[in-house]
Amino acid sequence: MAKKLIKSLFPTYHKVREHESLRFFGAVLNDPNLWHLNRRSVAGAFGVGLFVAFLPIPAQMLTAAALAIIVRVNLPISVLLVWISNPLTMAPIYYVAYTIGRFLMGEPRRGFSFELNLSWFTGELVVIWKPLLLGSLVMSVVAGLAGYIAIRLLWRLHIVRRLDLKRRRLPRLGRRGGPAKGP
């Protein structure tokens, strides 16, 4: 059921392959592993997408696409998951990343004042880039691993439940291979 839902929400293979920003990948996009919806491919795509989503880099979608191609996991899922960090969520994500990095580096808490201009931004970036980068890397690794493991476990749980349901529906077999008699 989840597979059908995912297929209905995602663009077709041909539509993505012909997208102008992905054309430079060329024939590499013909790899069927980039389009499969199986446990390995989807879990890997979650790992890649979540890893890239928390990195403070430009062109996150392109980075996720390149990583998905390198590790041969589902390309559309990898690319779509980077939208976790979008203009509405970037500030809180990077604030948490900076806080984690500052804590790990043992830096003291600083006062904060905000001005919306380029000189403030460049001045602050010079001071906060190390803790921000460290915190972002930690969040990326944790989110990527958590996404990968969660999808593997959820997929496995779904399969086990489906098999259990199938077993309950089948009639019990007697000793001679026929249905068991009696209650």
CSV table of C-alpha atoms in Angstrom, one decimal:
chain,number,residue,atom,x,y,z
A,1,MET,CA,0.0,0.0,0.0
A,2,ALA,CA,2.8,2.5,0.9
A,3,LYS,CA,4.5,1.5,-2.4
A,4,LYS,CA,1.4,2.5,-4.4
A,5,LEU,CA,1.1,5.8,-2.5
A,6,ILE,CA,4.8,6.6,-3.1
A,7,LYS,CA,4.4,5.8,-6.8
A,8,SER,CA,1.3,8.0,-7.1
A,9,LEU,CA,3.0,10.9,-5.5
A,10,PHE,CA,6.3,10.8,-7.4
A,11,PRO,CA,6.9,11.9,-11.0
A,12,THR,CA,7.5,9.1,-13.5
A,13,TYR,CA,11.0,7.9,-14.3
A,14,HIS,CA,11.0,9.5,-17.8
A,15,LYS,CA,9.8,12.8,-16.5
A,16,VAL,CA,12.6,13.0,-13.9
A,17,ARG,CA,15.2,11.7,-16.3
A,18,GLU,CA,14.4,14.4,-18.8
A,19,HIS,CA,14.4,17.2,-16.3
A,20,GLU,CA,16.8,20.0,-17.5
A,21,SER,CA,18.8,20.2,-14.2
A,22,LEU,CA,19.5,16.4,-14.3
A,23,ARG,CA,20.4,16.0,-17.9
A,24,PHE,CA,24.1,16.4,-17.3
A,25,PHE,CA,24.0,13.1,-15.4
A,26,GLY,CA,23.3,11.5,-18.8
A,27,ALA,CA,23.1,7.7,-19.2
A,28,VAL,CA,23.8,7.2,-15.5
A,29,LEU,CA,20.2,7.9,-14.9
A,30,ASN,CA,19.3,4.7,-16.8
A,31,ASP,CA,20.4,2.6,-13.8
A,32,PRO,CA,17.2,0.8,-12.5
A,33,ASN,CA,18.4,1.0,-8.9
A,34,LEU,CA,17.8,4.7,-8.9
A,35,TRP,CA,14.1,4.1,-9.5
A,36,HIS,CA,13.3,0.9,-7.5
A,37,LEU,CA,11.1,1.0,-4.5
A,38,ASN,CA,12.6,-1.7,-2.4
A,39,ARG,CA,13.8,-1.8,1.2
A,40,ARG,CA,17.5,-1.2,0.4
A,41,SER,CA,16.8,1.6,-2.1
A,42,VAL,CA,14.3,3.5,-0.1
A,43,ALA,CA,16.2,3.2,3.2
A,44,GLY,CA,19.4,4.4,1.4
A,45,ALA,CA,17.5,7.2,-0.1
A,46,PHE,CA,16.3,8.3,3.3
A,47,GLY,CA,19.8,8.1,4.6
A,48,VAL,CA,21.2,10.2,1.7
A,49,GLY,CA,18.4,12.8,1.7
A,50,LEU,CA,18.4,13.4,5.4
A,51,PHE,CA,22.2,13.6,5.5
A,52,VAL,CA,22.2,16.3,2.8
A,53,ALA,CA,19.2,18.1,4.2
A,54,PHE,CA,21.1,19.2,7.4
A,55,LEU,CA,24.3,20.3,5.6
A,56,PRO,CA,24.6,24.1,5.2
A,57,ILE,CA,25.5,23.9,1.6
A,58,PRO,CA,24.1,25.4,-1.6
A,59,ALA,CA,22.6,23.1,-4.3
A,60,GLN,CA,21.4,20.4,-1.8
A,61,MET,CA,19.2,18.8,-4.4
A,62,LEU,CA,22.1,18.4,-6.8
A,63,THR,CA,24.3,17.0,-4.0
A,64,ALA,CA,21.6,14.5,-3.0
A,65,ALA,CA,21.1,13.5,-6.6
A,66,ALA,CA,24.9,12.9,-7.0
A,67,LEU,CA,25.1,10.9,-3.8
A,68,ALA,CA,22.0,8.8,-4.7
A,69,ILE,CA,23.7,8.0,-8.1
A,70,ILE,CA,27.0,7.1,-6.4
A,71,VAL,CA,25.5,4.8,-3.8
A,72,ARG,CA,22.7,3.7,-6.2
A,73,VAL,CA,19.6,4.4,-4.2
A,74,ASN,CA,16.2,5.9,-5.1
A,75,LEU,CA,16.9,9.2,-6.7
A,76,PRO,CA,13.5,11.0,-6.4
A,77,ILE,CA,13.2,10.2,-2.6
A,78,SER,CA,16.8,11.4,-2.0
A,79,VAL,CA,16.2,14.6,-3.8
A,80,LEU,CA,12.8,15.3,-2.2
A,81,LEU,CA,14.0,14.7,1.3
A,82,VAL,CA,16.4,17.7,1.2
A,83,TRP,CA,13.3,19.9,1.3
A,84,ILE,CA,13.2,19.3,5.0
A,85,SER,CA,15.5,22.2,5.2
A,86,ASN,CA,13.6,24.9,3.4
A,87,PRO,CA,13.3,28.7,3.9
A,88,LEU,CA,10.9,28.1,6.8
A,89,THR,CA,13.0,25.5,8.6
A,90,MET,CA,16.5,26.7,7.9
A,91,ALA,CA,16.8,29.1,10.7
A,92,PRO,CA,15.8,26.7,13.5
A,93,ILE,CA,17.8,23.8,12.0
A,94,TYR,CA,21.0,25.9,11.8
A,95,TYR,CA,20.4,27.4,15.2
A,96,VAL,CA,20.2,23.9,16.7
A,97,ALA,CA,23.3,22.9,14.6
A,98,TYR,CA,25.2,25.9,15.9
A,99,THR,CA,24.2,25.1,19.5
A,100,ILE,CA,25.3,21.5,19.2
A,101,GLY,CA,28.6,22.5,17.6
A,102,ARG,CA,29.2,25.2,20.2
A,103,PHE,CA,28.5,22.6,23.0
A,104,LEU,CA,30.8,20.0,21.4
A,105,MET,CA,33.6,22.6,21.0
A,106,GLY,CA,33.2,23.8,24.5
A,107,GLU,CA,32.6,27.4,23.4
A,108,PRO,CA,30.7,29.7,25.8
A,109,ARG,CA,27.3,31.0,25.0
A,110,ARG,CA,27.3,34.4,23.2
A,111,GLY,CA,25.0,37.3,23.1
A,112,PHE,CA,22.9,37.6,20.0
A,113,SER,CA,21.7,40.7,18.1
A,114,PHE,CA,20.3,40.5,14.6
A,115,GLU,CA,20.6,43.0,11.8
A,116,LEU,CA,19.4,42.3,8.3
A,117,ASN,CA,22.4,43.3,6.3
A,118,LEU,CA,25.4,41.7,4.5
A,119,SER,CA,28.0,43.1,6.9
A,120,TRP,CA,26.3,41.6,9.9
A,121,PHE,CA,25.9,38.3,8.2
A,122,THR,CA,29.6,38.1,7.1
A,123,GLY,CA,30.8,39.3,10.5
A,124,GLU,CA,28.8,36.7,12.3
A,125,LEU,CA,29.6,33.9,9.9
A,126,VAL,CA,33.3,34.4,10.6
A,127,VAL,CA,32.6,33.7,14.3
A,128,ILE,CA,30.1,30.9,14.0
A,129,TRP,CA,31.2,28.9,11.0
A,130,LYS,CA,33.2,26.2,12.9
A,131,PRO,CA,30.5,25.3,15.5
A,132,LEU,CA,27.8,25.6,12.8
A,133,LEU,CA,29.7,23.2,10.5
A,134,LEU,CA,30.4,20.7,13.3
A,135,GLY,CA,26.8,20.8,14.5
A,136,SER,CA,25.5,20.4,11.0
A,137,LEU,CA,27.8,17.4,10.3
A,138,VAL,CA,26.6,15.8,13.6
A,139,MET,CA,23.0,16.4,12.8
A,140,SER,CA,23.5,15.1,9.2
A,141,VAL,CA,25.1,11.9,10.3
A,142,VAL,CA,22.5,11.2,13.1
A,143,ALA,CA,19.6,12.1,10.8
A,144,GLY,CA,20.9,10.0,7.9
A,145,LEU,CA,21.5,7.0,10.1
A,146,ALA,CA,18.2,7.3,11.9
A,147,GLY,CA,16.3,7.6,8.6
A,148,TYR,CA,18.1,4.6,7.2
A,149,ILE,CA,17.5,2.4,10.2
A,150,ALA,CA,13.9,3.6,10.7
A,151,ILE,CA,12.9,2.8,7.1
A,152,ARG,CA,14.7,-0.6,7.3
A,153,LEU,CA,12.8,-1.5,10.5
A,154,LEU,CA,9.5,-0.1,9.4
A,155,TRP,CA,9.7,-2.0,6.0
A,156,ARG,CA,10.7,-5.2,7.9
A,157,LEU,CA,7.8,-4.8,10.3
A,158,HIS,CA,5.4,-4.2,7.4
A,159,ILE,CA,6.6,-7.4,5.7
A,160,VAL,CA,6.4,-9.5,8.9
A,161,ARG,CA,2.8,-8.3,9.5
A,162,ARG,CA,1.8,-9.0,5.9
A,163,LEU,CA,3.2,-12.5,6.1
A,164,ASP,CA,1.6,-13.1,9.4
A,165,LEU,CA,-1.8,-12.0,8.0
A,166,LYS,CA,-1.3,-14.2,5.0
A,167,ARG,CA,-0.5,-17.2,7.2
A,168,ARG,CA,-3.6,-16.6,9.3
A,169,ARG,CA,-5.8,-16.6,6.2
A,170,LEU,CA,-4.4,-19.9,4.8
A,171,PRO,CA,-6.2,-23.0,6.0
A,172,ARG,CA,-4.2,-25.2,8.3
A,173,LEU,CA,-2.8,-28.3,6.6
A,174,GLY,CA,-3.3,-31.7,8.1
A,175,ARG,CA,-0.7,-34.5,8.1
A,176,ARG,CA,-1.5,-35.6,4.6
A,177,GLY,CA,-1.3,-32.2,3.0
A,178,GLY,CA,-5.1,-31.6,3.0
A,179,PRO,CA,-7.0,-29.2,5.2
A,180,ALA,CA,-7.1,-30.2,8.9
A,181,LYS,CA,-10.4,-31.7,10.0
A,182,GLY,CA,-12.2,-30.4,13.0
A,183,PRO,CA,-11.9,-27.2,14.9
